[in-house]
CSV table of C-alpha atoms in Angstrom, one decimal:
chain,number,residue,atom,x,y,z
A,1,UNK,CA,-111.6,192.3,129.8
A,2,UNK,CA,-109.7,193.6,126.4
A,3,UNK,CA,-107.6,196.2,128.2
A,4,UNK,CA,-109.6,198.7,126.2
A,5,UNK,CA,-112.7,200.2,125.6
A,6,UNK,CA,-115.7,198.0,124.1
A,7,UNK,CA,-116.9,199.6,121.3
A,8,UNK,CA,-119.9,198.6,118.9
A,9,UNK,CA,-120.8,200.5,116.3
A,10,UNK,CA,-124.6,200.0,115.7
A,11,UNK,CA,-125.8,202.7,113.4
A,12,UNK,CA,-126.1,201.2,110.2
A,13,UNK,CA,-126.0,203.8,107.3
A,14,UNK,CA,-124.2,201.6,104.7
A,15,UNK,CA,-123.7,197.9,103.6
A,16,UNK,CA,-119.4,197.4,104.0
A,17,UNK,CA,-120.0,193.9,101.9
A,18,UNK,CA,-123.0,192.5,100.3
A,19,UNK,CA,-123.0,188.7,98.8
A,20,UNK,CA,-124.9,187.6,96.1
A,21,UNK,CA,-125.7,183.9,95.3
A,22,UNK,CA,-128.4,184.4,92.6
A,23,UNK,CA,-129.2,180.8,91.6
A,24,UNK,CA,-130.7,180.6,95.3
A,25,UNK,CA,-132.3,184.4,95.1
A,26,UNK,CA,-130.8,185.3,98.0
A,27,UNK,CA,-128.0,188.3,99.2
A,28,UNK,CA,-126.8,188.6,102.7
A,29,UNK,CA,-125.6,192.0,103.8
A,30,UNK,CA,-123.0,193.3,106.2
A,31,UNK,CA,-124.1,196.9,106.9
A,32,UNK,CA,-122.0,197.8,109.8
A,33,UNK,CA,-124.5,197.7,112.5
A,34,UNK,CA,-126.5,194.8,111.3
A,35,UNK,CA,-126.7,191.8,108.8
A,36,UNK,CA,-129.3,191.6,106.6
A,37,UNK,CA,-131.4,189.1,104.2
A,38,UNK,CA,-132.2,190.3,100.7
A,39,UNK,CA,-134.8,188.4,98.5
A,40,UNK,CA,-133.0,189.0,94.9
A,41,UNK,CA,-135.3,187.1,92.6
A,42,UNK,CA,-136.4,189.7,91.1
A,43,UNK,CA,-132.7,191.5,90.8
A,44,UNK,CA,-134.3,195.1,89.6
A,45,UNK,CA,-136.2,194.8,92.9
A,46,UNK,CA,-134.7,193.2,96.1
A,47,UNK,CA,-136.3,193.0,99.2
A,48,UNK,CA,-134.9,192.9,102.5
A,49,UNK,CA,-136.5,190.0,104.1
A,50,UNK,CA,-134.6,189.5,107.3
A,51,UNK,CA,-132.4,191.8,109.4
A,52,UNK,CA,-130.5,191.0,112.8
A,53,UNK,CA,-128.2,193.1,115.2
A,54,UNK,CA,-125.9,191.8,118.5
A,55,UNK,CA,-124.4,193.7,120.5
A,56,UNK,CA,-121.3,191.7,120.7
A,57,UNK,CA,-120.5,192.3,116.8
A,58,UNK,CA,-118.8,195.9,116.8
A,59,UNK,CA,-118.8,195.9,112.9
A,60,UNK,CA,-120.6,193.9,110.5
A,61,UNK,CA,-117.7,193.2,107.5
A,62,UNK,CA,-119.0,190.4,105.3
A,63,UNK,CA,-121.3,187.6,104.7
A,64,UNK,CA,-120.9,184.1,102.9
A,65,UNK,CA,-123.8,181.7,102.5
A,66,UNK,CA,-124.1,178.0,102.2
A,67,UNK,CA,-123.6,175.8,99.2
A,68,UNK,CA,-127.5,175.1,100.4
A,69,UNK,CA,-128.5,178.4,101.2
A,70,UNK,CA,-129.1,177.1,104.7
A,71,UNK,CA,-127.0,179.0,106.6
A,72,UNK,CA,-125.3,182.3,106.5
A,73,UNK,CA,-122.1,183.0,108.1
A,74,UNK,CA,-121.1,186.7,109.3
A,75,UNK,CA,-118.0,188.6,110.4
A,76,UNK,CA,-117.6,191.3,112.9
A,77,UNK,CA,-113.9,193.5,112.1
A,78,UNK,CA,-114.2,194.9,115.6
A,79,UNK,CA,-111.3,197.6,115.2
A,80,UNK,CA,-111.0,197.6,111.6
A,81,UNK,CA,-108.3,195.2,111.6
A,82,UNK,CA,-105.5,197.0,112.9
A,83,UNK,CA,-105.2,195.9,116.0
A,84,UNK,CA,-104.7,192.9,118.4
A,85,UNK,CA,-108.4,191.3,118.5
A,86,UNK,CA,-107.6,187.7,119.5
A,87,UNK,CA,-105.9,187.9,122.7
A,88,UNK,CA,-106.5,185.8,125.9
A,89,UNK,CA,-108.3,188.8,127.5
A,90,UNK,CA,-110.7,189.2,124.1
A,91,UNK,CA,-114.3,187.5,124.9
A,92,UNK,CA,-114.7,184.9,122.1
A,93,UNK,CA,-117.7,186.4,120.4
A,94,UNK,CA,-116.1,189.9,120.0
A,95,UNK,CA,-114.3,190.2,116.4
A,96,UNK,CA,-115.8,186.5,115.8
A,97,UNK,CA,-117.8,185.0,113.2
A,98,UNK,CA,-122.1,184.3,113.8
A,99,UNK,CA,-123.3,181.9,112.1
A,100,UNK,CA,-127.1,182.1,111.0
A,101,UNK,CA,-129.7,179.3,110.3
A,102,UNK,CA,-131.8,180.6,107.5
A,103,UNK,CA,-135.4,179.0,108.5
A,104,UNK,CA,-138.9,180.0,106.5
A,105,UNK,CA,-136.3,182.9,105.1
A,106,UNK,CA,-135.5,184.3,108.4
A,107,UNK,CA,-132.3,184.2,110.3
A,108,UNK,CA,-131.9,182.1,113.4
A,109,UNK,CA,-128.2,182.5,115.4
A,110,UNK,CA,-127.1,179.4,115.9
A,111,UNK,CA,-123.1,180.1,117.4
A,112,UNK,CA,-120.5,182.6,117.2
A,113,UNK,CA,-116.6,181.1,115.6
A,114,UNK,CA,-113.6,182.8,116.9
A,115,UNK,CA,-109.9,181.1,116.4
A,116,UNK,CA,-109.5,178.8,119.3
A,117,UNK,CA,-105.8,180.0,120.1
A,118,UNK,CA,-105.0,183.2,121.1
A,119,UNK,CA,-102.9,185.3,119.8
A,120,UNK,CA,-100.2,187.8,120.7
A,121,UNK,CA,-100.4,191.7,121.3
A,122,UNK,CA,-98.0,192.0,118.6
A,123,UNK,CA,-100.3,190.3,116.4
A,124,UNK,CA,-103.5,192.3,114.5
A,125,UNK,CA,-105.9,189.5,114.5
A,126,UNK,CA,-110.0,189.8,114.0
A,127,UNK,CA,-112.2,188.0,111.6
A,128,UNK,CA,-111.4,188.8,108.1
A,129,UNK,CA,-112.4,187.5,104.5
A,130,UNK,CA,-113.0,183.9,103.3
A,131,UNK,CA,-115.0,181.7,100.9
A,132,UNK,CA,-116.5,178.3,100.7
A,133,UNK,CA,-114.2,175.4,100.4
A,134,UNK,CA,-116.2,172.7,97.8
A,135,UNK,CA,-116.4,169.7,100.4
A,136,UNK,CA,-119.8,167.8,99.3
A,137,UNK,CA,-122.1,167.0,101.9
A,138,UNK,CA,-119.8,169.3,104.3
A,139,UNK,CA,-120.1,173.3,105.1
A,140,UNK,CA,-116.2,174.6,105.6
A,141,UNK,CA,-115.2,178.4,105.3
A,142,UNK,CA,-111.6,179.0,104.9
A,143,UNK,CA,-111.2,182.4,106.3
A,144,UNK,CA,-108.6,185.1,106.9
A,145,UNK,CA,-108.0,186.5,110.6
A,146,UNK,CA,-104.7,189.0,109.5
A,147,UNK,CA,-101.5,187.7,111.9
A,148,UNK,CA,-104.0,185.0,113.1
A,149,UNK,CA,-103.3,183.6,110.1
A,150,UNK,CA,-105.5,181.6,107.9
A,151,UNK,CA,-108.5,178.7,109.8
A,152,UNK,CA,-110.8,176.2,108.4
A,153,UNK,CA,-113.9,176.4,109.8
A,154,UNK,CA,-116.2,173.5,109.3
A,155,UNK,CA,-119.6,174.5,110.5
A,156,UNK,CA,-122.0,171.6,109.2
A,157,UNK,CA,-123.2,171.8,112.5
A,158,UNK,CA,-124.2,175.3,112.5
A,159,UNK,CA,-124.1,174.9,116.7
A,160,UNK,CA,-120.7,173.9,117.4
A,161,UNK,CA,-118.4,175.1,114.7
A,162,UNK,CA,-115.3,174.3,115.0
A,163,UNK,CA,-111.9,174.4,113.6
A,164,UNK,CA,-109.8,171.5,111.3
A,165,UNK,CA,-107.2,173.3,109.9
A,166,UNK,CA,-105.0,176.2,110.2
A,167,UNK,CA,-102.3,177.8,108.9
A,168,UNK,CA,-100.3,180.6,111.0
A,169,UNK,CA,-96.6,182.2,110.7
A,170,UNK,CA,-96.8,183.8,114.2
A,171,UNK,CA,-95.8,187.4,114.7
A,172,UNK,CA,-94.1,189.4,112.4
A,173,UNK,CA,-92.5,191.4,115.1
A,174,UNK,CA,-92.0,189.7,118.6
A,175,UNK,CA,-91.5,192.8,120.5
A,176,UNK,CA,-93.9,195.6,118.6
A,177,UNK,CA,-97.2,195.2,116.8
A,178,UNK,CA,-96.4,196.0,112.9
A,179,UNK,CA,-99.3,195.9,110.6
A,180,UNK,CA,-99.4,192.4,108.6
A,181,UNK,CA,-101.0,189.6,108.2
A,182,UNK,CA,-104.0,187.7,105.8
A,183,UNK,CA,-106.3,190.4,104.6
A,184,UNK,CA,-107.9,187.6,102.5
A,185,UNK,CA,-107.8,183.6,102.3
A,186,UNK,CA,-110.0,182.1,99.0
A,187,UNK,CA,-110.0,178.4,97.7
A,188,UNK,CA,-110.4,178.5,93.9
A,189,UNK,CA,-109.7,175.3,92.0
A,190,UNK,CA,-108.0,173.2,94.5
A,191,UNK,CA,-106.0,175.3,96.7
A,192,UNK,CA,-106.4,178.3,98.8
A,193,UNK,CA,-105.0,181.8,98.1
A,194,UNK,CA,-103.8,183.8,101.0
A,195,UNK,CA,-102.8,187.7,100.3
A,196,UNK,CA,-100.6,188.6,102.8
A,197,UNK,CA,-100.2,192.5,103.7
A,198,UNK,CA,-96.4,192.0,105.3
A,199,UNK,CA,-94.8,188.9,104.0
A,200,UNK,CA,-96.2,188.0,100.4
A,201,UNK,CA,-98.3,186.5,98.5
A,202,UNK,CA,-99.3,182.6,99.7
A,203,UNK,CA,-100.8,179.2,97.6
A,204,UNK,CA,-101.4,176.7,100.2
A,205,UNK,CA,-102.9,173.3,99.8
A,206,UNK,CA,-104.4,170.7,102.4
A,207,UNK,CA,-103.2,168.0,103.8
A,208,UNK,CA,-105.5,164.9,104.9
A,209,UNK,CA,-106.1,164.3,108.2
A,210,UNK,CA,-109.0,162.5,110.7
A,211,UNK,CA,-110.9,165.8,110.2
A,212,UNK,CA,-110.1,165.8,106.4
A,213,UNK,CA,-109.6,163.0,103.9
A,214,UNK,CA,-107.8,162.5,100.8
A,215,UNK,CA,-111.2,161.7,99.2
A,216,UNK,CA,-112.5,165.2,100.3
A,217,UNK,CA,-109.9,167.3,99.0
A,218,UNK,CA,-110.2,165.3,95.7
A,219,UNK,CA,-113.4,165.9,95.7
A,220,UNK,CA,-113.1,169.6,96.5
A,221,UNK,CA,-110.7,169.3,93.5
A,222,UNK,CA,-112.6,168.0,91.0
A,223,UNK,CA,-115.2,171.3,91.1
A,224,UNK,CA,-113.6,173.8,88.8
A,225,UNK,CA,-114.5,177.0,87.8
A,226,UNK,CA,-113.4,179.5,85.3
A,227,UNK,CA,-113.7,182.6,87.5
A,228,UNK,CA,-114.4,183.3,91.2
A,229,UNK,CA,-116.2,186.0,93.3
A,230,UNK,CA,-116.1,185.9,96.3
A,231,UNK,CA,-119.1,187.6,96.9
A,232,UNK,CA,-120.9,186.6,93.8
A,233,UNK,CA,-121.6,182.7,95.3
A,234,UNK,CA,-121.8,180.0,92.4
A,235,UNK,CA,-124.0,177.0,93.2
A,236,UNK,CA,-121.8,174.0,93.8
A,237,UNK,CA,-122.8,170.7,92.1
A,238,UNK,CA,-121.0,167.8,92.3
A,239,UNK,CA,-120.5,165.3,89.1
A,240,UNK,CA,-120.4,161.6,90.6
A,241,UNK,CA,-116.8,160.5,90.7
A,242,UNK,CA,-114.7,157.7,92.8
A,243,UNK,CA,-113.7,160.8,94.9
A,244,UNK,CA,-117.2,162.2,95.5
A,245,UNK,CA,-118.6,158.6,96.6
A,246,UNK,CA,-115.6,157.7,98.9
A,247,UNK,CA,-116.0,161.2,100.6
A,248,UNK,CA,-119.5,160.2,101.3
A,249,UNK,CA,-118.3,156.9,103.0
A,250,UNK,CA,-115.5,158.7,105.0
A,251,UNK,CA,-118.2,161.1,106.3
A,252,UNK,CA,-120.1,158.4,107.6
A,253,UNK,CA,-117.4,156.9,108.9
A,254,UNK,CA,-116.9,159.6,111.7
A,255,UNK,CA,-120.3,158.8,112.9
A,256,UNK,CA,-119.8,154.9,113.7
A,257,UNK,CA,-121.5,153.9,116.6
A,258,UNK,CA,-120.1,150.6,116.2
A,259,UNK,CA,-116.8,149.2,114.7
A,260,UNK,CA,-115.5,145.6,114.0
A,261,UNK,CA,-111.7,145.3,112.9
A,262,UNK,CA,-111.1,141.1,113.7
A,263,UNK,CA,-113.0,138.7,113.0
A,264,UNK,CA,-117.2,138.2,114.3
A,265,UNK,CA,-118.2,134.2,114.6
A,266,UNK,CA,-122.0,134.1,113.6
A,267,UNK,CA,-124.6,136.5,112.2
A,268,UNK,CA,-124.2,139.9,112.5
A,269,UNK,CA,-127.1,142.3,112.5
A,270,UNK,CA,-126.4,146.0,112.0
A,271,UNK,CA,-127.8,149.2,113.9
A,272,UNK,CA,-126.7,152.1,114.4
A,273,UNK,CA,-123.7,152.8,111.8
A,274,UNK,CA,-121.8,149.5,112.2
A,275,UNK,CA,-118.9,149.8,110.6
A,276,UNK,CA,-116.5,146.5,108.9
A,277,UNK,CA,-112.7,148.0,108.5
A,278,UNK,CA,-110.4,144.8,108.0
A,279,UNK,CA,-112.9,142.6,109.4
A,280,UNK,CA,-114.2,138.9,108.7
A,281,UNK,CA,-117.9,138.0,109.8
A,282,UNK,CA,-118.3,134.6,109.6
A,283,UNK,CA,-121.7,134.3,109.0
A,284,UNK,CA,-124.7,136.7,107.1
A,285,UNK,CA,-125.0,140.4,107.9
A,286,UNK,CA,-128.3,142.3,108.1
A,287,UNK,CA,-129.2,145.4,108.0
A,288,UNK,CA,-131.9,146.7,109.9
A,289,UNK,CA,-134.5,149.5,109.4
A,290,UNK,CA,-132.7,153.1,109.4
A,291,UNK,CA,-129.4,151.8,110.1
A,292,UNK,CA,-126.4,151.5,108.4
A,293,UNK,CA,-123.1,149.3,106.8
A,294,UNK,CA,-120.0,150.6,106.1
A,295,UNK,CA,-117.5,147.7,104.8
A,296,UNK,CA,-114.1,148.5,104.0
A,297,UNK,CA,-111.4,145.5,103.1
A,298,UNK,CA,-113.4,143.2,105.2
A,299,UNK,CA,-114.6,139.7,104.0
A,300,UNK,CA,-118.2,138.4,104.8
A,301,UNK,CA,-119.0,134.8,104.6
A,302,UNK,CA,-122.6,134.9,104.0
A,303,UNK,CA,-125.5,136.8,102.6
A,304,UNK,CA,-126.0,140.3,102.6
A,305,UNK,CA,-128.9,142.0,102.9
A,306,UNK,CA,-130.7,145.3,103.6
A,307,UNK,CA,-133.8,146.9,103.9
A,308,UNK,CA,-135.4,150.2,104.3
A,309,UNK,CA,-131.5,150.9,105.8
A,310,UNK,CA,-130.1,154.9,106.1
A,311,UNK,CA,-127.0,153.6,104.0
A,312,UNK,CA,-124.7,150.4,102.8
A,313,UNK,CA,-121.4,150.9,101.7
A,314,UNK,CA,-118.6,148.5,100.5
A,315,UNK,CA,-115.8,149.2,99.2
A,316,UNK,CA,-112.8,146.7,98.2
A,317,UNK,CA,-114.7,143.9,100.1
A,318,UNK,CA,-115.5,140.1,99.9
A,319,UNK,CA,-118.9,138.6,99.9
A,320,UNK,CA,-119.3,134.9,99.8
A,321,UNK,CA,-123.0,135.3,99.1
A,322,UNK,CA,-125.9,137.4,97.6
A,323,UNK,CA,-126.7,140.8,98.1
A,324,UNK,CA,-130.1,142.5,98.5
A,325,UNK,CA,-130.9,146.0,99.3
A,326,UNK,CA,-133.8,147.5,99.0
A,327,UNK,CA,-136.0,150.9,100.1
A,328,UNK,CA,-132.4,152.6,100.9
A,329,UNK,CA,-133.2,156.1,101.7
A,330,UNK,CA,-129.5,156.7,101.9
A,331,UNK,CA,-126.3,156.3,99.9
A,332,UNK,CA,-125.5,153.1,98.8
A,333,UNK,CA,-122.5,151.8,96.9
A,334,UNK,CA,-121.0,148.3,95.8
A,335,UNK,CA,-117.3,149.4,94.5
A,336,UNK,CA,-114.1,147.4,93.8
A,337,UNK,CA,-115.6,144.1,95.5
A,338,UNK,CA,-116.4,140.9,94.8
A,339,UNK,CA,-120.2,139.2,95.2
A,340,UNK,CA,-120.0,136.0,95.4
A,341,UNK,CA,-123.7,135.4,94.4
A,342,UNK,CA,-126.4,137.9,92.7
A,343,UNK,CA,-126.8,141.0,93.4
A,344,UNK,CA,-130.1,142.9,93.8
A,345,UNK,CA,-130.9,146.5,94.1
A,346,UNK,CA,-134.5,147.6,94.2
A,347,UNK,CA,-136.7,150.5,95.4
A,348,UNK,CA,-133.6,152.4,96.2
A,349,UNK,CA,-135.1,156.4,96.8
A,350,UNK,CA,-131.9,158.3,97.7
A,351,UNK,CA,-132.8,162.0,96.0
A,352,UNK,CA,-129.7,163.3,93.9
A,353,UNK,CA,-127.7,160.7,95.1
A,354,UNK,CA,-127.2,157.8,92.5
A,355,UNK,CA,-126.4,154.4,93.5
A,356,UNK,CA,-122.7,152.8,92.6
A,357,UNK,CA,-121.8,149.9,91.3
A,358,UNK,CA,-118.3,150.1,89.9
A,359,UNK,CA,-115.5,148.3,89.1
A,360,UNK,CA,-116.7,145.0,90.9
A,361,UNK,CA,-116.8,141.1,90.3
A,362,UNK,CA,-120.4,139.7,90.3
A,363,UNK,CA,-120.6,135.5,90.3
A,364,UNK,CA,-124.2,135.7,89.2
A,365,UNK,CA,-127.1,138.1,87.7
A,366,UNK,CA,-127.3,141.6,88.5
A,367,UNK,CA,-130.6,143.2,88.7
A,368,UNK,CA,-131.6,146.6,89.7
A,369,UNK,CA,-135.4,148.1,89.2
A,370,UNK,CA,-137.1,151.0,90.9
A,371,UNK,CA,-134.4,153.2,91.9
A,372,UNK,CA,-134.4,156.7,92.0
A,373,UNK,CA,-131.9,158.1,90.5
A,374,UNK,CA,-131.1,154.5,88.6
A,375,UNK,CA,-127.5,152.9,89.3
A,376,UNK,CA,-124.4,154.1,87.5
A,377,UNK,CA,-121.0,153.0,87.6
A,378,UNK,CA,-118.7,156.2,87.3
A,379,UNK,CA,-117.3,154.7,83.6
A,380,UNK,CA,-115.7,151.5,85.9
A,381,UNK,CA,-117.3,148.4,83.9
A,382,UNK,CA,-118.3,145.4,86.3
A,383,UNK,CA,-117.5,142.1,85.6
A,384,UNK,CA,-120.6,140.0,85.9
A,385,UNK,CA,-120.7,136.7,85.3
A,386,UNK,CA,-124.7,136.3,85.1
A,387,UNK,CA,-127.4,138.3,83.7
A,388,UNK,CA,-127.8,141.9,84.2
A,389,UNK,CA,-131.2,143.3,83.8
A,390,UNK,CA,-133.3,146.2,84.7
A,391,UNK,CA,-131.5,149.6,86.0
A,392,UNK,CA,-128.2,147.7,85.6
A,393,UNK,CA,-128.7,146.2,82.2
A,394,UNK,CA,-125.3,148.5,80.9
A,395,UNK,CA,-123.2,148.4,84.2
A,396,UNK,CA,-121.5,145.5,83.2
């Protein structure tokens, strides 16, 4: 279907790229005819754990694993990036990426990436070098595919990757192929790096759009490192900001089974993720078991409560009211609104993610106990005009 011969190369007698994350133990090797799992814990004496082969991948370039160590992402330079690799004719898994699951320390294919439009025969194009853009609670791989030009590649879902961002010039030449392109594309401290064989030497930046937000590329922004390698991986943590929480609350916000923008006469109970975006609910709101809220500039006129819920968010809101929520397995934050009425937090378990409560108006007492991690409230004081106890005793 190419126009040319298909031609894998399967005899592995060398790695081309290996990449190391050692805070996780692990490497991940490209070694021409395969990728491979390497146990590094004991650096002076790795073990290969794990190997896989396909016959679509012609030859195995370079690996880059998960923030997580979840997932491992490989990519095949069928033709050794010289030649036109992304045309119409081109099946999408040759000169692609295969993504990996990493499960009980094995690999497990979970889908193949390839840029979703093709390119020209002027244009070299084939998978090519990238790294981890910093998105918490996200897994995106901004990548280098030579005159192909330079994709996102957000593959949190290691079963449908898929692409939310691109950058591409188009063909140096529109009438012969001339050797050009992105040999490499790396994010390091808020923007991406593109080296460009042809044309120069590229800083791009991202824009927000409905597949990125401006809270996610802040967020992105805030993780800074003194030095980068790309295939010495760095464990990515995230330091609770206004940024990091509001990327969390955008994220959920794509999976809203349920929205209300006018105004709801009556009580309102929540399943699913319901979410409150301009709205007023004229009445109490409850949360149900494994469900979740997400109010933005909305106004409720009545109590709020929630138990045992997946998440409750609300951000620059109104409630005329108290607000309880307890046995939260989720995120939960309470920031720049006003509760008209106590507020109560309790039994909260949500792992490494701390509660917010910041920057917000309380008319009454605000007590939080048995929450793990406790409440904080990002250095953004609340003004409470009752009692604080408990967990919350200094968010005022």
């Amino acid at each position: 279907p190419s126009g040319s011969a298909w031609g894998p190369s399967p005899v592995t007698d060398a790695c081309h790229d290996i990449t190391a994350y050692p805070a996780l133990g692990l490497a991940a090797g490209a070694c021409e005819g395969n990728g491979i799992l390497i146990d590094i814990s004991d650096p002076a004496n790795p073990v290969r754990i794990d190997e896989v082969s396909d016959p679509n991948f012609a030859y195995w370039h370079s690996a880059t694993i998960s923030n997580d160590g979840k997932k491992v992402v490989f990519t095949d330079e069928w033709g050794g990036g010289t030649g036109p690799r992304c045309r119409d004719t081109d099946q999408p898994q040759w000169g692609a990426d295969a993504i990996f699951d990493i499960v009980d320390r094995k690999l497990k294919f979970a889908s193949y990436y390839k840029l979703p439009v093709p390119q020209t025969l002027q244009e070299n194009c084939v998978a090519h070098n990238g790294s981890l853009i910093p998105v918490p609670g996200r897994d995106i791989l901004v990548q280098a595919w030579y005159q192909g030009g330079i994709s996102l590649m957000d593959f949190t879902d290691s079963a449908h990757p898929r692409e939310i961002a691109y950058f591409d010039r188009g063909p140096i030449s529109s009438t012969s192929s001339v050797l050009g392109g992105f040999w490499s594309a790396y994010w390091y401290n808020g923007e991406i790096y593109g080296s460009e064989i042809a044309r120069g030497f590229d800083v791009l930046g991202l824009r927000p759009s409905e597949h990125l937000t401006a809270a996610e590329i802040a967020a992105a922004r805030e993780v800074q490192m003194p030095q980068f390698n790309a295939q010495s991986q760095t464990k990515v943590d995230w330091a609770p900001s206004f940024a990091v929480a509001r990327a969390r609350f955008d994220q959920l916000a794509r999976t809203c089974t349920t929205t209300i923008d006018e105004r709801h006469n009556g009580p309102l109970t929540v399943s699913g993720v319901t979410c409150l975006s301009g709205a007023t609910v004229n009445g109490p709101v409850t949360v149900r078991p494994g469900a979740s809220l997400l109010a933005f500039d909305s106004s409720i006129s009545g109590p709020v409560s929630a138990s045992n819920a997946a998440a409750v968010h609300l951000y620059e809101s109104t409630v005329r009211g108290p607000v309880s929520i307890t046995g939260t397995r989720g995120s939960t934050a309470i920031v720049k609104s006003e509760i008209h009425g106590p507020a109560v937090l309790t039994g909260n378990r949500t792992g490494s993610v701390e509660p917010i409560i910041a920057d917000s108006t309380v008319s009454g007492p605000l007590a939080c106990t048995g929450n793990a991690p406790a409440p904080i409230n990002l250095d953004a004081a609340n003004r409470v005009s009752g009692p604080t106890s408990g967990q919350c005793a200094s968010l005022d």
